[in-house]
mmCIF file of C-alpha atoms and ligand atoms in Angstrom:
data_model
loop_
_atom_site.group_PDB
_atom_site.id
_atom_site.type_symbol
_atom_site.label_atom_id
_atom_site.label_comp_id
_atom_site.label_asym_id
_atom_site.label_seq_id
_atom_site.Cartn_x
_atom_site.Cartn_y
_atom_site.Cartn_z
ATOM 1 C CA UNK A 11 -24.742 17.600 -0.013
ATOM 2 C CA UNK A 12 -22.164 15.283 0.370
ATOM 3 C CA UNK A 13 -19.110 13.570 -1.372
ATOM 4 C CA UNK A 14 -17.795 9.440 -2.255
ATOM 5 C CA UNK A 15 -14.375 9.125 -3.044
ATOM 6 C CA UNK A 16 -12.303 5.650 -3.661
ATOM 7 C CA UNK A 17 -8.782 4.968 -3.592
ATOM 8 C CA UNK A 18 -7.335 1.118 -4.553
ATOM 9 C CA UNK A 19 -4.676 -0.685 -2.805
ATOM 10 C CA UNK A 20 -1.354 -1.913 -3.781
ATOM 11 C CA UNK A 21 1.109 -4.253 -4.208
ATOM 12 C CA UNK A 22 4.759 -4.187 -4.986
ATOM 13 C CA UNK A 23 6.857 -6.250 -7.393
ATOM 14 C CA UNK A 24 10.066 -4.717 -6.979
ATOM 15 C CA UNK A 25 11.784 -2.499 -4.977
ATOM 16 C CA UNK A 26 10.268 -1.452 -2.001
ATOM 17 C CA UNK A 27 12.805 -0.717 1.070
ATOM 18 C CA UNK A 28 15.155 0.363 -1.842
ATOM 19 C CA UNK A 29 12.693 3.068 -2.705
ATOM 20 C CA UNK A 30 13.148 4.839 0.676
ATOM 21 C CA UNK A 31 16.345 5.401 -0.180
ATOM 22 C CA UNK A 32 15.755 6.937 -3.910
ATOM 23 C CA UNK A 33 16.145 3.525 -6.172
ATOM 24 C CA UNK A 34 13.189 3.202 -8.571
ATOM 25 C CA UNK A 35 10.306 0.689 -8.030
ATOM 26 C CA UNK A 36 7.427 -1.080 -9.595
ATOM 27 C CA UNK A 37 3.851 -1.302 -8.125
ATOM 28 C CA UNK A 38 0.130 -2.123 -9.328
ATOM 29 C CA UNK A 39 -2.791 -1.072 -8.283
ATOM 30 C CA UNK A 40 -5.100 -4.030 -7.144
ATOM 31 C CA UNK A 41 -9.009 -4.812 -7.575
ATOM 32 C CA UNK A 42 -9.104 -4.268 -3.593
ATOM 33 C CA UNK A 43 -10.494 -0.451 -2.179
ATOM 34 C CA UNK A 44 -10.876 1.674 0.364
ATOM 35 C CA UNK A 45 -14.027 3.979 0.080
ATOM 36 C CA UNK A 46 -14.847 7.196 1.952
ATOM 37 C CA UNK A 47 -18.107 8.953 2.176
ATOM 38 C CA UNK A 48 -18.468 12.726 3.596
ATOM 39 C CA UNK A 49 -22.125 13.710 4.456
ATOM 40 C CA UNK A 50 -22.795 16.696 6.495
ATOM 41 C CA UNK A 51 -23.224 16.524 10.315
ATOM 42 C CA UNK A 52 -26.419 17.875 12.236
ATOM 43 C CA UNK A 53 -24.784 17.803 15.397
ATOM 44 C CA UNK A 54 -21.544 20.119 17.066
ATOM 45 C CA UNK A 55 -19.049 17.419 16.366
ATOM 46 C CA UNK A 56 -17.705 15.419 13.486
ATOM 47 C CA UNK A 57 -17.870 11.512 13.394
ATOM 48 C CA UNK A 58 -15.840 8.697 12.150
ATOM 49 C CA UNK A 59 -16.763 5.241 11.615
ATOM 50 C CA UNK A 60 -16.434 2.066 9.762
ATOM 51 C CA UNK A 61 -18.347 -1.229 10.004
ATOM 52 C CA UNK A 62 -15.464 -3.195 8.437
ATOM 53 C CA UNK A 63 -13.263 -2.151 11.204
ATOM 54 C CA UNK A 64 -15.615 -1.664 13.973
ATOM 55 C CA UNK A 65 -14.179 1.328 14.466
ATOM 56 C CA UNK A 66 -16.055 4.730 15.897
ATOM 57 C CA UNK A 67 -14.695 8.038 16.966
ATOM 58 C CA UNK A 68 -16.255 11.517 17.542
ATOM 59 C CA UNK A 69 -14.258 14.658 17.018
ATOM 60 C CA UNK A 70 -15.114 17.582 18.057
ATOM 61 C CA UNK A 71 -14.151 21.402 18.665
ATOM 62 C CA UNK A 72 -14.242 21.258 22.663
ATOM 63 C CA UNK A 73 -13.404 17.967 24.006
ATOM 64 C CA UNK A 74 -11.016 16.995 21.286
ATOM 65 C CA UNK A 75 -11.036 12.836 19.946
ATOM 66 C CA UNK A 76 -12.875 10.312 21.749
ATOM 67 C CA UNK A 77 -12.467 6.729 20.208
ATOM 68 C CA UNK A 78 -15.572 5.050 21.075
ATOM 69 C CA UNK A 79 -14.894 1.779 19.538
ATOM 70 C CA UNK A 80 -11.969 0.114 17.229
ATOM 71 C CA UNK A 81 -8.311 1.014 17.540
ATOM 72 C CA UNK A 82 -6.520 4.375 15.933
ATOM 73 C CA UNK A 83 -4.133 2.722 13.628
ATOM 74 C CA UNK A 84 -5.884 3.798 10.250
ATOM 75 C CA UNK A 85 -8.128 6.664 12.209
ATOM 76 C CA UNK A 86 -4.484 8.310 12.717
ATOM 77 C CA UNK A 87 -4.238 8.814 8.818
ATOM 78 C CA UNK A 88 -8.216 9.801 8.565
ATOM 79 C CA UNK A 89 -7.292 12.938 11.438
ATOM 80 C CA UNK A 90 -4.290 14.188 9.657
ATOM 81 C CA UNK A 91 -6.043 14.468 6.504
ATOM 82 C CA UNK A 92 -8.448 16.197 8.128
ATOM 83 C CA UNK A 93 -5.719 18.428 10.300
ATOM 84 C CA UNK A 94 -4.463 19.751 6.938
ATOM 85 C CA UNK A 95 -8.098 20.847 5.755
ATOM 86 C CA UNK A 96 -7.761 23.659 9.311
ATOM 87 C CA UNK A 97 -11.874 23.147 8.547
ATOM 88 C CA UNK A 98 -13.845 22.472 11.277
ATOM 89 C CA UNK A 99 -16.798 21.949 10.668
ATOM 90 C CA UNK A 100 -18.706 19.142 11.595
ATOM 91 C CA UNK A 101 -19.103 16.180 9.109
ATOM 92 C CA UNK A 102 -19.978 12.697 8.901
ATOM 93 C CA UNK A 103 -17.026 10.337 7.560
ATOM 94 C CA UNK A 104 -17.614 6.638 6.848
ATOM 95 C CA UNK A 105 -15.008 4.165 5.606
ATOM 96 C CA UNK A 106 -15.568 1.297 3.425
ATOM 97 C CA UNK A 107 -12.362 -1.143 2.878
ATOM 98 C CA UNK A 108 -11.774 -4.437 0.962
ATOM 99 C CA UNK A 109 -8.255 -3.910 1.554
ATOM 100 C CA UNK A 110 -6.882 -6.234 3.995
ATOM 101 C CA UNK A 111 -5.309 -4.004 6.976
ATOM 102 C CA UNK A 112 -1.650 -3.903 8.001
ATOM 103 C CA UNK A 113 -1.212 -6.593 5.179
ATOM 104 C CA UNK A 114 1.461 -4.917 3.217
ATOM 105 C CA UNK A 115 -1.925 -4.056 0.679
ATOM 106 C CA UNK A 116 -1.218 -0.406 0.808
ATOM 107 C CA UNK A 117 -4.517 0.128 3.114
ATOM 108 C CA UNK A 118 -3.172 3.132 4.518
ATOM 109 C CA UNK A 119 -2.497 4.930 1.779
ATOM 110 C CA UNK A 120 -5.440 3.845 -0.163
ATOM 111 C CA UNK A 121 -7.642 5.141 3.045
ATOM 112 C CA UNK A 122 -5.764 8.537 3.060
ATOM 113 C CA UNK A 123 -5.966 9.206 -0.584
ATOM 114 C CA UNK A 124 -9.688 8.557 -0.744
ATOM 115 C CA UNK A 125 -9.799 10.414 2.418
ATOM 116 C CA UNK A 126 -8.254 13.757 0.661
ATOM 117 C CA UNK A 127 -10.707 13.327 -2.992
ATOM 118 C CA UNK A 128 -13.354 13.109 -0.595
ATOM 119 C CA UNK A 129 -12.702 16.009 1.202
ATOM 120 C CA UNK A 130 -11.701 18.177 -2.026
ATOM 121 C CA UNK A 131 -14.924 17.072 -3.498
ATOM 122 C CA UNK A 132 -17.638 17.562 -0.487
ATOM 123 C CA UNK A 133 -15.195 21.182 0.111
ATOM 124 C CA UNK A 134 -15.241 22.078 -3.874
ATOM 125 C CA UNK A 135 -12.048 22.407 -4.135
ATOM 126 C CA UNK A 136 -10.273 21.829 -7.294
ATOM 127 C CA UNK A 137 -7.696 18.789 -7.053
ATOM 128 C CA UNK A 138 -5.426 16.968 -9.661
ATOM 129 C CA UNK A 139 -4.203 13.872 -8.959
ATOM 130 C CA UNK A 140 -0.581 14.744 -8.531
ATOM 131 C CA UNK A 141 -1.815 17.086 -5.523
ATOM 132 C CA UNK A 142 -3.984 14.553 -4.127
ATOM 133 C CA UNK A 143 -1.004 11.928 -4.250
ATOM 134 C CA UNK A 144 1.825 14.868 -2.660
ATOM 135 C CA UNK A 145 -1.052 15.550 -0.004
ATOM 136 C CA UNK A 146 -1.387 12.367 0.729
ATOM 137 C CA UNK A 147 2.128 11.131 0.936
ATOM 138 C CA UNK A 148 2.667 14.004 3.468
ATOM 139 C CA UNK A 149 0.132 12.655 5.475
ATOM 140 C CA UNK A 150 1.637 9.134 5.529
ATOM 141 C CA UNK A 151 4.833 10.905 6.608
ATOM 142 C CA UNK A 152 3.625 12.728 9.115
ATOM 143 C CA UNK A 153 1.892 9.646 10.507
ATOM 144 C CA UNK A 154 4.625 7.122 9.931
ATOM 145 C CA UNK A 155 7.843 9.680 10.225
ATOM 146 C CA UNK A 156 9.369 7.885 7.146
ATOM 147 C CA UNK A 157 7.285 7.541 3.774
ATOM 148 C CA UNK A 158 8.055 7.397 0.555
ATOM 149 C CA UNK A 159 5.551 8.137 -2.236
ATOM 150 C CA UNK A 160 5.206 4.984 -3.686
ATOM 151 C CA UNK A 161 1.836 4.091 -1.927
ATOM 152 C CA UNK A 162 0.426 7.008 -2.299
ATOM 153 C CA UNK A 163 0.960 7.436 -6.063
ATOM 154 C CA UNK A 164 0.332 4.040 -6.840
ATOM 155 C CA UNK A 165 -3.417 4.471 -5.046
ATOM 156 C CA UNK A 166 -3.757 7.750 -6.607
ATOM 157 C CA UNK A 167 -3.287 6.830 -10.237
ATOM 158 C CA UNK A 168 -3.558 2.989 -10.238
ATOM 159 C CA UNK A 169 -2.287 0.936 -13.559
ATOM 160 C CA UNK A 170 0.656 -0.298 -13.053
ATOM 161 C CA UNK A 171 3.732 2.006 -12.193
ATOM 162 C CA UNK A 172 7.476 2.839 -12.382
ATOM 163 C CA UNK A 173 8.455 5.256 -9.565
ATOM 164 C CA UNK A 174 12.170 6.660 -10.408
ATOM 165 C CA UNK A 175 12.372 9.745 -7.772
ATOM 166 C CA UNK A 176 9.323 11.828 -8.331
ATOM 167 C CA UNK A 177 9.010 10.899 -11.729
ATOM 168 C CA UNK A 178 5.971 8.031 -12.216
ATOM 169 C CA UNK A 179 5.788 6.053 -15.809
ATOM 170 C CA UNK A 180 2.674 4.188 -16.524
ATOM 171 C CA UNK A 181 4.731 0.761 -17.901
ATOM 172 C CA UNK A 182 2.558 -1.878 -19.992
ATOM 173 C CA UNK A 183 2.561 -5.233 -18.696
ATOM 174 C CA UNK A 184 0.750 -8.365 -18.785
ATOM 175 C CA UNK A 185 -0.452 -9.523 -15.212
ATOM 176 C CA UNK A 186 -3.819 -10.381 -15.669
ATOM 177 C CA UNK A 187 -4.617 -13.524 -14.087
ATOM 178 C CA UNK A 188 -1.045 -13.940 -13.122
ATOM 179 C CA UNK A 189 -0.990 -12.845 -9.068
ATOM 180 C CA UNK A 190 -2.156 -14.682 -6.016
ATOM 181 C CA UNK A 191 -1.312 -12.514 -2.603
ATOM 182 C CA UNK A 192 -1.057 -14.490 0.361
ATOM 183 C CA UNK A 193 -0.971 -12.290 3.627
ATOM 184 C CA UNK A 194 -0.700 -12.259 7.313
ATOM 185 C CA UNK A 195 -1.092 -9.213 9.776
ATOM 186 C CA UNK A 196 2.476 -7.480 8.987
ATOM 187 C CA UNK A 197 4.350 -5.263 11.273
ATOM 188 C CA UNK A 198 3.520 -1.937 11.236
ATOM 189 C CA UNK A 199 5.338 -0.105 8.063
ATOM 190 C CA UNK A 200 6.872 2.132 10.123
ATOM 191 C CA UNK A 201 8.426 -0.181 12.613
ATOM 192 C CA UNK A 202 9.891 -2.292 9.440
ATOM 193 C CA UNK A 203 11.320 1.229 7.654
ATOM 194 C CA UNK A 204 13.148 2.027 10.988
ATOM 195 C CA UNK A 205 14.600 -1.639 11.177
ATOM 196 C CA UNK A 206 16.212 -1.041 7.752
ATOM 197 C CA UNK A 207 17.441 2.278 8.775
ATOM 198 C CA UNK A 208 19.083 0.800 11.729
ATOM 199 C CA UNK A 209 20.978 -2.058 9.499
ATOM 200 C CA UNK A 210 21.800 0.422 7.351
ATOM 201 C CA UNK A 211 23.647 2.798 10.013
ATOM 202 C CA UNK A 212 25.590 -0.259 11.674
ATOM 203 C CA UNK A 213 26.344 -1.537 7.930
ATOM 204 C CA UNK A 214 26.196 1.746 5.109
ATOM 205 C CA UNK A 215 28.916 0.166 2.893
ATOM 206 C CA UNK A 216 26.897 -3.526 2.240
ATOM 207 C CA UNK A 217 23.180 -2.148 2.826
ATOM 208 C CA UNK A 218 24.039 0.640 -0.126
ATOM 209 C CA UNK A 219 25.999 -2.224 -2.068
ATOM 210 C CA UNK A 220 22.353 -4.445 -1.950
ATOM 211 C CA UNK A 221 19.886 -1.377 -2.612
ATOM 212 C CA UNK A 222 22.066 -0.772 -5.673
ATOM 213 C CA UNK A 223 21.423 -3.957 -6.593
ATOM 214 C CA UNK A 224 17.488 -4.119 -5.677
ATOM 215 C CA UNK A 225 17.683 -1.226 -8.442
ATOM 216 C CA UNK A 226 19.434 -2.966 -11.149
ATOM 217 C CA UNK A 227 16.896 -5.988 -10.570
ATOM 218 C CA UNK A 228 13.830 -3.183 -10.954
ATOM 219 C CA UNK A 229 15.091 -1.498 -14.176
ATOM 220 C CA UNK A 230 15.602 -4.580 -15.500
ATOM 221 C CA UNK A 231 11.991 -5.617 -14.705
ATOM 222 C CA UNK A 232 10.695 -2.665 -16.424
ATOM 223 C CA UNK A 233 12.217 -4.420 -19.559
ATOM 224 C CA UNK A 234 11.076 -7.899 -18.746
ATOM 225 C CA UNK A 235 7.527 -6.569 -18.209
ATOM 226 C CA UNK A 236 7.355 -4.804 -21.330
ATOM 227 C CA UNK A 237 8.884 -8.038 -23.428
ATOM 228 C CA UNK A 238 6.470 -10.153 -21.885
ATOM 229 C CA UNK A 239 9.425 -11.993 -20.527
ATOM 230 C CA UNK A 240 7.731 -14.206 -18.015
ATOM 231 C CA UNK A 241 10.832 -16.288 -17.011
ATOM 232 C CA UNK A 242 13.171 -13.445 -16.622
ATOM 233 C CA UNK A 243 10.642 -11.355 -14.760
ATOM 234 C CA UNK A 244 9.860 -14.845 -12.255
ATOM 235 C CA UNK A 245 13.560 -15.188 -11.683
ATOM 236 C CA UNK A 246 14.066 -11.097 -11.211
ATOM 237 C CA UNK A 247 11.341 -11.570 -8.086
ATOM 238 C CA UNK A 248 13.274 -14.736 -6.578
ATOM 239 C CA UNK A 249 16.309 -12.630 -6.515
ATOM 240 C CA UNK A 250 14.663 -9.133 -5.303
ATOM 241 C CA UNK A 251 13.334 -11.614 -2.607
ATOM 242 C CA UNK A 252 17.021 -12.719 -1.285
ATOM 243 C CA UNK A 253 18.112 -9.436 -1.186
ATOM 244 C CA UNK A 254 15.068 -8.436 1.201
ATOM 245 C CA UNK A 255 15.755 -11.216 3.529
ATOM 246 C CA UNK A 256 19.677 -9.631 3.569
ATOM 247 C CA UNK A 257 17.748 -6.444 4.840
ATOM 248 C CA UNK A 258 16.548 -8.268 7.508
ATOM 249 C CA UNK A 259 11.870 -8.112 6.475
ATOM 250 C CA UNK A 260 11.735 -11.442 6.006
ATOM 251 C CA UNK A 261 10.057 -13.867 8.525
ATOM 252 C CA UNK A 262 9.187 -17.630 9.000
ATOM 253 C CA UNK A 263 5.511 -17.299 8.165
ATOM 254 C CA UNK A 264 6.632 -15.178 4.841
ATOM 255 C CA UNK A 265 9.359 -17.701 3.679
ATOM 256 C CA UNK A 266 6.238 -20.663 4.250
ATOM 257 C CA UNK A 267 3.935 -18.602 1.663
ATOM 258 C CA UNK A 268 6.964 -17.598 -0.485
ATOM 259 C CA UNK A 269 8.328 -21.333 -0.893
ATOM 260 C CA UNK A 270 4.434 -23.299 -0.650
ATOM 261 C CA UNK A 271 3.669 -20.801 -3.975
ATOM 262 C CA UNK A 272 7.020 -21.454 -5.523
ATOM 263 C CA UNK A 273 6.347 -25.699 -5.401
ATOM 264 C CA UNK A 274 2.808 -24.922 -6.443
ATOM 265 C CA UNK A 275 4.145 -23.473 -9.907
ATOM 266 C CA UNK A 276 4.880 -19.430 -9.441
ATOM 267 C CA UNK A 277 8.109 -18.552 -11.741
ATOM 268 C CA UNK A 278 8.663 -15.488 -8.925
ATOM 269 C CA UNK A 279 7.378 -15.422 -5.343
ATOM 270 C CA UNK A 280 8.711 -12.483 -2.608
ATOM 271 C CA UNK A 281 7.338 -10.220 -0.145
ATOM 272 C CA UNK A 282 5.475 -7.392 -1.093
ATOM 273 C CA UNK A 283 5.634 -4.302 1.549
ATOM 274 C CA UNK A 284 7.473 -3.667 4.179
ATOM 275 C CA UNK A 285 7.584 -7.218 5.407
ATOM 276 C CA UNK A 286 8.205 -8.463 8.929
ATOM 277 C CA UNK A 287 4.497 -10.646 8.383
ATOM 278 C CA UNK A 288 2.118 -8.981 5.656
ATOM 279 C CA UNK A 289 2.061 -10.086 2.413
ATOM 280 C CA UNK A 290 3.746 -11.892 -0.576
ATOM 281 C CA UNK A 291 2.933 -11.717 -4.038
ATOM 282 C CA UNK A 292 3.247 -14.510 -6.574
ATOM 283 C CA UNK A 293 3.645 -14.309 -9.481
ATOM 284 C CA UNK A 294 3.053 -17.550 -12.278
ATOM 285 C CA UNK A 295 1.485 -18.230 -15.635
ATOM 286 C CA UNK A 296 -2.622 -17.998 -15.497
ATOM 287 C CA UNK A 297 -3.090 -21.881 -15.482
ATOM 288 C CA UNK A 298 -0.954 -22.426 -12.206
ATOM 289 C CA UNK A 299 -2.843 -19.467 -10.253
ATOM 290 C CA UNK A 300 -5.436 -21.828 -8.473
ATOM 291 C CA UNK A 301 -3.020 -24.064 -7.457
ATOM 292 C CA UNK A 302 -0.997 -21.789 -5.907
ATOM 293 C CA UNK A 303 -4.286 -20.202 -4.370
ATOM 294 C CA UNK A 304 -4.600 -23.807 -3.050
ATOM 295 C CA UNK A 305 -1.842 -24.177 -1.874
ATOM 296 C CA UNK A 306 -1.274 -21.144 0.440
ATOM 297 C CA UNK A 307 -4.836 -21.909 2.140
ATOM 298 C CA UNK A 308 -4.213 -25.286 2.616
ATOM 299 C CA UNK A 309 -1.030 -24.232 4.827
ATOM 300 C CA UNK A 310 -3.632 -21.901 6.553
ATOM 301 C CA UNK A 311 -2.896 -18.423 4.940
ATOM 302 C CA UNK A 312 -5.226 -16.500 3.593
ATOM 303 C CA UNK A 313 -4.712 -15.792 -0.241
ATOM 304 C CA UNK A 314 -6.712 -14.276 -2.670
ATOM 305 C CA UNK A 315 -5.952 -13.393 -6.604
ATOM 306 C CA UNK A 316 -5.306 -10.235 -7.118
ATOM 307 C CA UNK A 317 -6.072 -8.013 -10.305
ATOM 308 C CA UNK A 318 -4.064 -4.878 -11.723
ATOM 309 C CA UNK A 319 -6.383 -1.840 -11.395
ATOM 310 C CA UNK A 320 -6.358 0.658 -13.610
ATOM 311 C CA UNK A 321 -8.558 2.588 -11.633
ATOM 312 C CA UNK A 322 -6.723 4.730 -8.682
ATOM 313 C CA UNK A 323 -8.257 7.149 -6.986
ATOM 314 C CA UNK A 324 -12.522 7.982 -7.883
ATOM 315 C CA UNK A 325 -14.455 10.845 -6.811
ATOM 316 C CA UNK A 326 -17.842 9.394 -7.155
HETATM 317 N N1 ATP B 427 -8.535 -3.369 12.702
HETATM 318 C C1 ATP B 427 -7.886 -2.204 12.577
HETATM 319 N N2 ATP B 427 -8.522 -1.036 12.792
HETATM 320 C C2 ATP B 427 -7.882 0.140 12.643
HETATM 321 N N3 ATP B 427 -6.586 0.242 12.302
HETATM 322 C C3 ATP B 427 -5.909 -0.906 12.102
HETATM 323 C C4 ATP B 427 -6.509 -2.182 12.219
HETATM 324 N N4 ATP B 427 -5.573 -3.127 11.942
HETATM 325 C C5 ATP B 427 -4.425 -2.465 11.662
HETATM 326 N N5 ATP B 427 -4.637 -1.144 11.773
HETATM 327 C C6 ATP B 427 -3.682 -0.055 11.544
HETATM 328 O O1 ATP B 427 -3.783 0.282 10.163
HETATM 329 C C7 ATP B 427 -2.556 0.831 9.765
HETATM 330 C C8 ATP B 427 -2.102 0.048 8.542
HETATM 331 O O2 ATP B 427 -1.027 0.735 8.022
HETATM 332 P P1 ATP B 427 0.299 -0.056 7.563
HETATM 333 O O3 ATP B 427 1.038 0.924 6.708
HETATM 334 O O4 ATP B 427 0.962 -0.694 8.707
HETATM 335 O O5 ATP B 427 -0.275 -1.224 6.670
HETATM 336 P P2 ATP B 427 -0.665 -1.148 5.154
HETATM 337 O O6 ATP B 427 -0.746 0.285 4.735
HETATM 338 O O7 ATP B 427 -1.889 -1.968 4.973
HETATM 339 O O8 ATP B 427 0.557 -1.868 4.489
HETATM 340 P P3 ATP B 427 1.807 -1.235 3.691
HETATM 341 O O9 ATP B 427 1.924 0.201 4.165
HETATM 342 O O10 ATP B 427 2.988 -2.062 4.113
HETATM 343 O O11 ATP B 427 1.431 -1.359 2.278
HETATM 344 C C9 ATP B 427 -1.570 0.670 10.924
HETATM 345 O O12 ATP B 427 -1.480 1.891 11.618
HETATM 346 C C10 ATP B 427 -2.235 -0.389 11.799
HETATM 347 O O13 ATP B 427 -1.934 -0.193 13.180
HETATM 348 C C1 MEV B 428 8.460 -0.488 2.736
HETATM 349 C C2 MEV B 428 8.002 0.587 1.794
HETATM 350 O O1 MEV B 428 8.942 0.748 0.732
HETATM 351 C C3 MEV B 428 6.690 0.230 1.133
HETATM 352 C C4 MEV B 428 5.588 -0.074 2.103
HETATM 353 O O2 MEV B 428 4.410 -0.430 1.416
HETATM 354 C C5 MEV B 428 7.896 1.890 2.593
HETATM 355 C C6 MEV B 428 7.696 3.105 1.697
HETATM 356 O O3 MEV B 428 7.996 3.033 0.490
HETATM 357 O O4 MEV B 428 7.238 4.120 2.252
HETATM 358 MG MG1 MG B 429 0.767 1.659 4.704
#
């Protein structure tokens, strides 16, 4: 027997960075995936692989990891999933991902949530999707060392969210059509989260004065989402993006893709992630969405339009 699980990935309007530190934030789900499949293993060891990332690597009882192929980055998220199963027994995993990696996409967390709902399934084990989502925020930060559980609940239950603390609202809001992500290989998440922590030791007073104010822009988001209040919510992105480039995850290749969609029509352009390379997210009225798509890979970056998914995590 075996077991299919899918988890989607993410991006962040507002509020990421701030979130580490307990301010609210919004996120979507997008039409992008990462899909795990569990068969049972004829052999003494378990094995990992994935043709999108030409990654292999056998695990096994007696002579621990070997990576055959690919690098560990997401295999690091795959094995702690796995750790906090304590079950042994041999299995085939295979990993499936549309998700562009180390983009600021949320590709980790959408691997280790799918990951876990496979893993519940092919064990039988009962799961709701607030234990999938605390399970798999644990594993993000026992990989990363600093997490918070934005990514994880946003792959787990999809829509469109507002994260306040633990507490995760389901907000209406009308982004069909409206989103073109340009990305670039980002700095690792964890590297960017300790950056921040580091400003924010040699400058509490001002770093606490500008995550106040990253929250202030969020709640009032939340609003402009649910009035349909394009202009407001355009402008509310522009400024959100200032105040991540005073918190030091901004970067010449990001401020190219932020300003290129801004002249090609977006009312709101900024980095969504944790920055440092990765991924913006631009946001515009319908009609101007190729030309910003046009724009950005004109200049060289890829782009794509991105969808809000209602779908998070599948057990199929
Ligand atoms: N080709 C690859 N094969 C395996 N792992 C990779 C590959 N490229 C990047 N990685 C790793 O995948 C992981 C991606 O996680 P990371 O959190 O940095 O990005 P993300 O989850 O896509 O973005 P974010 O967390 O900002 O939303 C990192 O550990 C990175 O080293
Ligand atoms: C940068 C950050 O806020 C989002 C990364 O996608 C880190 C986190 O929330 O864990
Ligand atoms: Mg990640």
């Amino acid at each position: 027997m075996g077991s299919k699980a899918s988890a989607p990935g993410k991006a962040i309007l507002f509020g990421e960075h701030a979130v580490v530190y307990g301010k609210p934030a919004i996120a979507l789900a997008i039409d992008k995936r990462a899909t795990i499949t569990i068969k049972e293993s004829h052999r003494d060891y378990t094995r990992i692989k994935s043709d999108d990332l030409d990654l292999e690597a056998i695990l096994s009882p007696e002579t621990g990891l070997k990576l055959k192929k690919g690098e560990m980055g997401i295999l690091n998220y795959i094995l702690k999933a796995l750790e906090f199963y304590h079950d042994s027994t041999p299995i085939n995993i295979k990993l499936k991902i549309s998700i562009p990696i180390g983009a600021g996409l949320g590709s980790s967390a959408a691997v280790t949530v799918a990951t876990i709902a496979a893993l519940d399934n092919y064990h039988k084990r009962k799961s709701t999707l607030p234990s999938i989502a605390r399970r798999a925020h644990r594993v993000e930060l026992e990989v990363q060392g600093a997490a918070s559980p934005l990514d994880t609940s946003i792959s787990t239950h999809g829509g469109l969210i507002y994260l306040d603390k633990e507490k995760i609202e389901q907000i209406k809001g009308d982004l069909k059509d409206s989103l073109v992500i340009g990305y670039t290989r980002s700095e690792e998440t964890a590297k960017m989260v300790k950056l921040v922590k580091e400003r924010m030791e040699r400058h509490p007073q001002i770093m606490n004065l500008i995550m106040d104010a990253i929250a202030h822009i969020t709640r009032k988001a939340r609003k402009a989402l649910k009035s349909d209040d394009k202009e407001c919510l355009g402008e509310l992105m522009n400024i959100n993006q200032g105040l991540l480039d005073a918190i030091g995850v901004n970067s010449k290749s990001l401020s190219e893709m932020i300003y290129t969609s801004r002249e090609a029509g977006a009312l709101g352009s900024k980095i969504t992630g944790a920055g440092g390379g990765g991924s913006i997210i631009a946001y515009s009225h319908p009609d101007r969405t190729g030309q910003i798509l046009e724009s950005l890979t004109a200049r060289g970056y890829n782009a794509m339009k991105a969808n809000p998914s209602t779908r998070g995590v599948l057990i199929q």
